[in-house]
Amino acid sequence: MADHVAEAPVPTIESFTVTLIIRRFDPEVDEEPRWVDYDVEMYATDRILDALHKIKWEVDGSLTFRRSCAHGICGSDAMRINGRNRLACKTLIKDLDISQPIYVEAIKGLPLEKDLVVDMEPFFESYRQIQPFLQASSKPEKERIQSVAERERFDDTTKCILCAACTSSCPVFWTDGQYFGPAAIVNAHRFIFDSRDEAANVRLDILNDKEGVWRCRTTFNCTEACPRGIQVTQAIAEVKQAMIRGKV
Amino acid sequence: MPEKSAEALADEFARRRTPDIDPPGRPAGTLYRGHEGMWSWVLHRVTGVAIFFFLLVHVLDTALVRVSPEAYNAVIGTYQTPIMGLGEVALVAAIVFHALNGLRIILVDFWAGGTRHHKLMFWTVIVLWALLMLGFTPRHLMNVFSH
């Protein structure tokens, strides 16, 4: 009987039982976060976000996490997967070692609210402080002209999606919540080196603070965590150098 | 769900029945798995704090010379033991790493290619450190244990 079934040439895509161990926390019940195991059937091309959906929709509806676009551009679902900050929607099962359980937990250094959701307010507060908007005194007739080379200068840092993967991978940020953090500096870099902007010195002054760029210890965790591939430590180093030279 | 053979189902049940990963010993949170950059920073911090405490003691024992040369000699004399000799190996190891990695950090911050080559520079630091320690340690230990 079993042989008969096995011989039938049905081309099925191989699926795997993957164990996820999720660090859960319900502020109304738990005093401390606890690790909970889930076994889910997954395909190699599935993402961690699909596993979380499967658990939430089929096993335990109380599992709480953020996601919006599910395609790596909204920046909602940064979380720590096997000890590294990743977007759940960009982490494929095939890229993980599924012979071992996969540990999933909230990003570190921001107040934990529930399960995989943290309070992002301190993160956005730092972002607001570096004045992330174009500041120019003149009003051009049509558009503000910029050469290809001038645009290229800050191209890398325009890619930020504010997911907080970098900032919450930074050991300095974990222990010193006052530090601006990589994401705020990346977004300052985006305007400091924009030829159309006139407030570079204001931002350099803000980041020359005790809790500014000089807190960076170049651990490169931010660069390795960035789901957009931004060379974060490089951007921070460029801001440091601009400060020392006193010009952009 | 795709259809499964009886064998596959039996397999799956067997797998599900195997005991889950043991809950005790589970960390409060996993350790962040950084790469060379993070671990060089950890080593830099650990060696830095160790050197600080050495300097604290070193300033105090050197200051004893102002109390009296005899007091200074008495205290420095207590350092002439094999245990302190091994301690000196650790001290030199810490200082050599801290010094070399300090140069690496300066390059990462202020040399244009620094962030691109930081991993290579870390392993260069480690190799240089090992070479210097290989030169220093045997000679130093011969001194320590032959007196």
Short mmCIF file of C-alpha atoms in Angstrom, two decimals:
data_model
loop_
_atom_site.label_atom_id
_atom_site.label_comp_id
_atom_site.label_asym_id
_atom_site.label_seq_id
_atom_site.Cartn_x
_atom_site.Cartn_y
_atom_site.Cartn_z
CA MET A 1 0.00 0.00 0.00
CA ALA A 2 2.67 2.42 1.08
CA ASP A 3 4.81 1.24 -1.85
CA HIS A 4 2.04 1.94 -4.26
CA VAL A 5 1.73 5.51 -3.05
CA ALA A 6 5.48 6.05 -3.15
CA GLU A 7 5.69 4.85 -6.77
CA ALA A 8 3.05 7.24 -8.02
CA PRO A 9 4.91 9.97 -9.92
CA VAL A 10 3.37 12.93 -8.16
CA PRO A 11 5.79 15.86 -8.34
CA THR A 12 5.42 17.43 -4.96
CA ILE A 13 7.62 20.18 -3.66
CA GLU A 14 9.52 19.02 -0.63
CA SER A 15 8.45 20.58 2.63
CA PHE A 16 10.17 20.57 6.00
CA THR A 17 9.08 20.63 9.60
CA VAL A 18 10.77 23.64 11.05
CA THR A 19 10.92 24.36 14.76
CA LEU A 20 10.65 27.98 15.73
CA ILE A 21 11.36 29.04 19.27
CA ILE A 22 9.76 32.41 19.79
CA ARG A 23 10.40 34.67 22.75
CA ARG A 24 6.91 35.59 23.82
CA PHE A 25 5.78 38.19 26.31
CA ASP A 26 2.25 39.16 27.26
CA PRO A 27 2.47 42.16 29.60
CA GLU A 28 -0.91 41.29 31.14
CA VAL A 29 0.14 37.79 32.19
CA ASP A 30 3.90 37.34 32.09
CA GLU A 31 6.41 38.86 34.42
CA GLU A 32 9.29 37.72 32.24
CA PRO A 33 9.41 36.80 28.55
CA ARG A 34 9.31 33.06 27.88
CA TRP A 35 10.44 30.88 24.98
CA VAL A 36 7.69 28.91 23.23
CA ASP A 37 8.24 26.18 20.62
CA TYR A 38 6.22 25.85 17.42
CA ASP A 39 6.58 23.21 14.71
CA VAL A 40 5.49 24.43 11.31
CA GLU A 41 5.51 22.80 7.89
CA MET A 42 7.46 25.04 5.53
CA TYR A 43 8.86 25.11 2.01
CA ALA A 44 12.46 26.11 1.35
CA THR A 45 11.28 29.27 -0.39
CA ASP A 46 9.06 30.35 2.50
CA ARG A 47 10.14 33.20 4.72
CA ILE A 48 10.20 33.51 8.50
CA LEU A 49 7.25 35.87 8.09
CA ASP A 50 5.27 33.00 6.49
CA ALA A 51 6.09 30.83 9.50
CA LEU A 52 4.86 33.57 11.85
CA HIS A 53 1.67 33.94 9.78
CA LYS A 54 1.10 30.19 9.90
CA ILE A 55 1.46 30.18 13.68
CA LYS A 56 -0.76 33.21 14.11
CA TRP A 57 -3.45 32.02 11.70
CA GLU A 58 -3.46 28.30 12.47
CA VAL A 59 -1.96 27.70 15.91
CA ASP A 60 -2.09 30.68 18.24
CA GLY A 61 -3.86 33.87 17.21
CA SER A 62 -2.41 35.77 20.14
CA LEU A 63 1.10 35.83 18.65
CA THR A 64 1.85 39.51 18.10
CA PHE A 65 4.23 41.01 15.55
CA ARG A 66 4.33 43.94 13.15
CA ARG A 67 4.31 43.68 9.40
CA SER A 68 2.79 45.76 6.65
CA CYS A 69 4.06 45.34 3.12
CA ALA A 70 5.72 41.94 3.70
CA HIS A 71 8.15 42.74 0.88
CA GLY A 72 11.08 44.35 2.62
CA ILE A 73 10.29 48.02 2.09
CA CYS A 74 8.00 49.18 4.91
CA GLY A 75 10.48 48.36 7.67
CA SER A 76 7.92 46.92 10.11
CA ASP A 77 9.16 43.41 10.80
CA ALA A 78 12.75 43.75 11.96
CA MET A 79 13.42 41.07 14.57
CA ARG A 80 16.27 39.02 15.92
CA ILE A 81 16.44 35.72 14.01
CA ASN A 82 19.04 33.27 15.30
CA GLY A 83 20.78 36.06 17.16
CA ARG A 84 20.98 38.53 14.29
CA ASN A 85 18.73 41.39 13.29
CA ARG A 86 16.87 40.59 10.10
CA LEU A 87 13.59 41.42 8.37
CA ALA A 88 11.26 38.44 8.80
CA CYS A 89 9.95 39.05 5.27
CA LYS A 90 13.43 38.82 3.71
CA THR A 91 14.76 35.79 5.60
CA LEU A 92 14.19 32.58 3.65
CA ILE A 93 13.93 29.18 5.30
CA LYS A 94 16.50 27.79 2.83
CA ASP A 95 19.11 30.23 4.12
CA LEU A 96 18.79 28.96 7.69
CA ASP A 97 20.00 25.74 9.25
CA ILE A 98 16.67 24.02 9.87
CA SER A 99 18.22 20.98 11.51
CA GLN A 100 18.41 23.32 14.49
CA PRO A 101 15.46 25.25 15.92
CA ILE A 102 15.21 28.85 14.77
CA TYR A 103 15.21 31.42 17.55
CA VAL A 104 13.03 34.45 16.94
CA GLU A 105 12.82 37.37 19.33
CA ALA A 106 12.16 41.09 19.39
CA ILE A 107 14.92 43.55 18.56
CA LYS A 108 17.07 44.55 21.52
CA GLY A 109 17.49 47.88 23.27
CA LEU A 110 13.95 49.23 22.81
CA PRO A 111 11.20 48.66 25.42
CA LEU A 112 9.43 45.34 24.81
CA GLU A 113 5.65 45.80 24.49
CA LYS A 114 4.34 42.38 23.48
CA ASP A 115 5.90 39.29 21.88
CA LEU A 116 7.88 40.65 18.92
CA VAL A 117 6.64 44.23 19.19
CA VAL A 118 8.79 46.95 20.77
CA ASP A 119 8.15 50.62 21.49
CA MET A 120 9.82 52.43 18.57
CA GLU A 121 9.33 55.91 20.03
CA PRO A 122 12.92 56.41 21.34
CA PHE A 123 14.15 55.39 17.89
CA PHE A 124 11.93 57.88 16.06
CA GLU A 125 12.74 60.59 18.60
CA SER A 126 16.43 60.36 17.64
CA TYR A 127 15.41 60.40 13.99
CA ARG A 128 13.39 63.60 14.45
CA GLN A 129 16.25 65.29 16.28
CA ILE A 130 18.60 65.21 13.28
CA GLN A 131 16.03 67.22 11.22
CA PRO A 132 15.41 64.71 8.43
CA PHE A 133 14.03 67.13 5.86
CA LEU A 134 15.47 69.37 3.16
CA GLN A 135 16.37 72.85 4.37
CA ALA A 136 17.02 75.47 1.71
CA SER A 137 16.53 79.23 1.76
CA SER A 138 16.09 79.94 -1.95
CA LYS A 139 13.05 79.05 -4.02
CA PRO A 140 14.03 77.80 -7.46
CA GLU A 141 12.00 78.57 -10.57
CA LYS A 142 11.42 74.88 -11.26
CA GLU A 143 13.38 72.04 -9.67
CA ARG A 144 16.61 72.17 -7.67
CA ILE A 145 19.38 71.15 -10.05
CA GLN A 146 21.77 68.43 -8.91
CA SER A 147 24.47 66.66 -10.88
CA VAL A 148 24.74 62.89 -11.08
CA ALA A 149 27.94 63.00 -9.04
CA GLU A 150 26.28 65.15 -6.35
CA ARG A 151 23.37 62.74 -6.13
CA GLU A 152 25.75 59.78 -6.00
CA ARG A 153 27.46 61.26 -2.92
CA PHE A 154 24.57 60.32 -0.60
CA ASP A 155 22.87 57.63 -2.66
CA ASP A 156 23.62 54.81 -0.22
CA THR A 157 21.93 56.50 2.74
CA THR A 158 18.72 57.28 0.81
CA LYS A 159 17.88 53.57 0.96
CA CYS A 160 17.00 53.55 4.68
CA ILE A 161 13.54 52.19 5.53
CA LEU A 162 13.72 53.00 9.27
CA CYS A 163 13.29 49.40 10.39
CA ALA A 164 15.66 49.88 13.37
CA ALA A 165 17.62 46.71 12.59
CA CYS A 166 20.87 48.71 12.73
CA THR A 167 20.17 50.79 15.81
CA SER A 168 18.97 47.78 17.80
CA SER A 169 22.05 45.74 16.79
CA CYS A 170 24.40 48.33 18.28
CA PRO A 171 26.00 47.37 21.63
CA VAL A 172 26.40 51.04 22.48
CA PHE A 173 22.68 51.63 21.96
CA TRP A 174 21.77 48.62 24.15
CA THR A 175 23.60 50.04 27.16
CA ASP A 176 23.23 53.75 26.43
CA GLY A 177 19.71 54.55 25.23
CA GLN A 178 20.69 58.21 24.79
CA TYR A 179 22.99 57.44 21.83
CA PHE A 180 21.49 58.70 18.57
CA GLY A 181 22.12 55.30 17.00
CA PRO A 182 23.14 54.34 13.45
CA ALA A 183 19.76 54.97 11.79
CA ALA A 184 19.59 58.61 12.90
CA ILE A 185 23.17 59.19 11.72
CA VAL A 186 22.47 57.51 8.38
CA ASN A 187 19.51 59.82 7.83
CA ALA A 188 21.57 62.84 8.89
CA HIS A 189 24.22 61.73 6.38
CA ARG A 190 21.55 61.66 3.69
CA PHE A 191 20.97 65.43 4.11
CA ILE A 192 24.46 66.53 5.24
CA PHE A 193 25.93 65.40 1.92
CA ASP A 194 22.97 66.59 -0.20
CA SER A 195 24.18 69.54 -2.32
CA ARG A 196 20.67 71.08 -2.23
CA ASP A 197 20.55 71.23 1.57
CA GLU A 198 21.92 74.18 3.55
CA ALA A 199 21.73 72.92 7.13
CA ALA A 200 24.66 70.48 7.12
CA ASN A 201 26.43 72.42 9.85
CA VAL A 202 23.34 72.37 12.07
CA ARG A 203 23.20 68.59 11.82
CA LEU A 204 26.94 68.22 12.32
CA ASP A 205 26.57 70.31 15.50
CA ILE A 206 23.74 68.09 16.72
CA LEU A 207 25.79 64.94 16.09
CA ASN A 208 28.96 66.40 17.61
CA ASP A 209 27.23 65.85 20.96
CA LYS A 210 28.50 63.49 23.67
CA GLU A 211 25.77 61.07 22.55
CA GLY A 212 26.44 61.69 18.87
CA VAL A 213 28.75 60.04 16.33
CA TRP A 214 31.68 59.78 18.75
CA ARG A 215 29.77 57.10 20.68
CA CYS A 216 30.20 54.81 17.66
CA ARG A 217 32.70 52.07 18.48
CA THR A 218 32.78 50.64 14.94
CA THR A 219 31.48 47.17 15.82
CA PHE A 220 29.98 46.92 12.28
CA ASN A 221 26.88 45.16 13.66
CA CYS A 222 24.75 47.86 12.01
CA THR A 223 26.33 47.34 8.58
CA GLU A 224 25.80 43.59 8.83
CA ALA A 225 22.21 43.97 10.08
CA CYS A 226 20.99 46.45 7.45
CA PRO A 227 18.43 44.70 5.20
CA ARG A 228 19.01 47.37 2.55
CA GLY A 229 22.76 46.80 2.42
CA ILE A 230 23.62 50.34 3.48
CA GLN A 231 27.27 50.72 4.49
CA VAL A 232 26.20 52.18 7.82
CA THR A 233 29.59 52.27 9.57
CA GLN A 234 31.06 53.89 6.46
CA ALA A 235 28.36 56.61 6.58
CA ILE A 236 29.07 57.24 10.28
CA ALA A 237 32.82 57.45 9.56
CA GLU A 238 32.13 60.01 6.80
CA VAL A 239 30.15 62.16 9.25
CA LYS A 240 33.01 61.89 11.77
CA GLN A 241 35.50 62.99 9.11
CA ALA A 242 33.29 65.90 8.02
CA MET A 243 33.22 67.07 11.64
CA ILE A 244 36.98 66.97 11.97
CA ARG A 245 37.55 68.80 8.71
CA GLY A 246 34.82 71.27 9.66
CA LYS A 247 33.33 71.04 6.19
CA VAL A 248 31.34 68.60 4.10
CA MET B 1 -1.35 20.88 2.61
CA PRO B 2 0.22 18.60 0.03
CA GLU B 3 -0.81 14.95 0.16
CA LYS B 4 1.61 12.75 1.99
CA SER B 5 2.51 9.12 1.90
CA ALA B 6 1.95 6.99 4.97
CA GLU B 7 5.69 6.81 5.43
CA ALA B 8 6.10 10.54 5.33
CA LEU B 9 3.32 10.92 7.88
CA ALA B 10 4.88 8.30 10.15
CA ASP B 11 8.19 10.06 9.80
CA GLU B 12 6.66 13.33 10.68
CA PHE B 13 4.98 11.91 13.76
CA ALA B 14 8.25 10.37 14.87
CA ARG B 15 9.93 13.71 14.48
CA ARG B 16 7.22 15.49 16.38
CA ARG B 17 7.41 13.00 19.21
CA THR B 18 11.14 13.46 19.64
CA PRO B 19 11.64 15.57 22.71
CA ASP B 20 11.78 19.23 21.98
CA ILE B 21 14.86 21.21 22.74
CA ASP B 22 15.35 21.14 26.44
CA PRO B 23 13.76 24.19 28.08
CA PRO B 24 16.18 24.50 31.03
CA GLY B 25 19.29 26.43 30.21
CA ARG B 26 17.48 28.59 27.74
CA PRO B 27 18.90 32.07 27.84
CA ALA B 28 16.83 35.11 28.78
CA GLY B 29 17.70 36.33 25.30
CA THR B 30 20.13 34.94 22.77
CA LEU B 31 23.59 36.41 22.56
CA TYR B 32 23.82 38.78 19.60
CA ARG B 33 25.88 37.02 16.95
CA GLY B 34 28.18 39.73 15.69
CA HIS B 35 31.21 39.23 13.49
CA GLU B 36 34.86 40.38 13.69
CA GLY B 37 33.87 43.99 14.33
CA MET B 38 31.81 43.19 17.41
CA TRP B 39 34.27 40.71 18.92
CA SER B 40 37.23 43.01 18.38
CA TRP B 41 35.25 45.66 20.25
CA VAL B 42 34.53 43.22 23.09
CA LEU B 43 38.22 42.28 23.33
CA HIS B 44 39.21 45.94 23.15
CA ARG B 45 36.87 46.78 26.03
CA VAL B 46 37.94 43.82 28.18
CA THR B 47 41.66 44.47 27.68
CA GLY B 48 41.08 48.20 28.23
CA VAL B 49 39.41 47.66 31.60
CA ALA B 50 42.12 45.16 32.61
CA ILE B 51 44.86 47.64 31.70
CA PHE B 52 43.06 50.35 33.65
CA PHE B 53 43.12 48.27 36.84
CA PHE B 54 46.77 47.44 36.30
CA LEU B 55 47.59 51.14 35.89
CA LEU B 56 45.67 51.95 39.08
CA VAL B 57 47.82 49.51 41.08
CA HIS B 58 50.95 50.56 39.19
CA VAL B 59 50.47 54.24 40.06
CA LEU B 60 49.93 53.31 43.72
CA ASP B 61 53.01 51.07 44.01
CA THR B 62 55.21 53.57 42.19
CA ALA B 63 53.92 56.32 44.49
CA LEU B 64 55.31 54.29 47.43
CA VAL B 65 58.77 55.56 46.51
CA ARG B 66 57.66 58.84 48.05
CA VAL B 67 56.85 57.04 51.32
CA SER B 68 60.28 55.42 51.49
CA PRO B 69 62.58 53.54 49.14
CA GLU B 70 62.39 50.54 51.50
CA ALA B 71 58.60 50.40 51.30
CA TYR B 72 58.85 50.58 47.51
CA ASN B 73 61.42 47.80 47.38
CA ALA B 74 59.39 45.62 49.74
CA VAL B 75 56.25 45.89 47.61
CA ILE B 76 58.04 45.47 44.27
CA GLY B 77 59.89 42.48 45.79
CA THR B 78 56.58 40.68 46.33
CA TYR B 79 56.01 40.81 42.57
CA GLN B 80 58.99 38.56 41.87
CA THR B 81 56.98 35.34 41.90
CA PRO B 82 56.07 32.92 39.08
CA ILE B 83 52.39 33.80 39.48
CA MET B 84 53.11 37.48 38.90
CA GLY B 85 55.37 36.41 36.03
CA LEU B 86 52.41 34.72 34.36
CA GLY B 87 50.34 37.78 35.17
CA GLU B 88 52.88 39.84 33.25
CA VAL B 89 52.36 37.64 30.19
CA ALA B 90 48.65 38.38 30.41
CA LEU B 91 49.36 42.09 30.88
CA VAL B 92 51.63 42.28 27.85
CA ALA B 93 49.11 40.26 25.81
CA ALA B 94 46.35 42.72 26.75
CA ILE B 95 48.47 45.80 26.03
CA VAL B 96 49.76 44.52 22.68
CA PHE B 97 46.24 43.68 21.50
CA HIS B 98 44.82 46.98 22.75
CA ALA B 99 47.59 48.95 21.05
CA LEU B 100 47.36 47.19 17.68
CA ASN B 101 43.56 47.19 17.64
CA GLY B 102 43.60 50.86 18.65
CA LEU B 103 45.55 51.61 15.47
CA ARG B 104 42.99 49.58 13.53
CA ILE B 105 40.12 51.62 15.00
CA ILE B 106 41.88 54.88 14.07
CA LEU B 107 42.22 53.60 10.50
CA VAL B 108 38.54 52.53 10.41
CA ASP B 109 37.50 56.02 11.51
CA PHE B 110 39.86 58.18 9.50
CA TRP B 111 41.23 56.24 6.53
CA ALA B 112 38.89 56.22 3.53
CA GLY B 113 39.33 52.47 2.94
CA GLY B 114 39.11 51.60 6.64
CA THR B 115 35.52 50.40 6.76
CA ARG B 116 36.01 48.24 3.68
CA HIS B 117 39.05 46.43 5.04
CA HIS B 118 38.17 46.24 8.73
CA LYS B 119 37.97 42.44 8.80
CA LEU B 120 41.32 42.02 7.07
CA MET B 121 42.79 44.56 9.48
CA PHE B 122 41.36 42.63 12.45
CA TRP B 123 43.03 39.40 11.35
CA THR B 124 46.25 41.31 10.68
CA VAL B 125 46.08 42.56 14.27
CA ILE B 126 45.61 38.98 15.50
CA VAL B 127 48.56 37.67 13.45
CA LEU B 128 50.85 40.51 14.55
CA TRP B 129 49.74 39.97 18.15
CA ALA B 130 50.52 36.24 17.94
CA LEU B 131 53.95 36.90 16.41
CA LEU B 132 54.87 39.45 19.07
CA MET B 133 53.65 37.18 21.85
CA LEU B 134 55.60 34.24 20.42
CA GLY B 135 58.71 36.36 20.58
CA PHE B 136 58.07 37.70 24.05
CA THR B 137 56.56 34.83 26.05
CA PRO B 138 59.36 32.18 25.93
CA ARG B 139 62.05 34.72 26.72
CA HIS B 140 60.05 36.24 29.54
CA LEU B 141 59.13 32.88 31.08
CA MET B 142 62.76 31.74 30.96
CA ASN B 143 63.58 34.86 32.97
CA VAL B 144 60.76 34.26 35.43
CA PHE B 145 61.48 30.60 36.10
CA SER B 146 65.28 30.76 36.12
CA HIS B 147 65.49 33.20 39.03
#
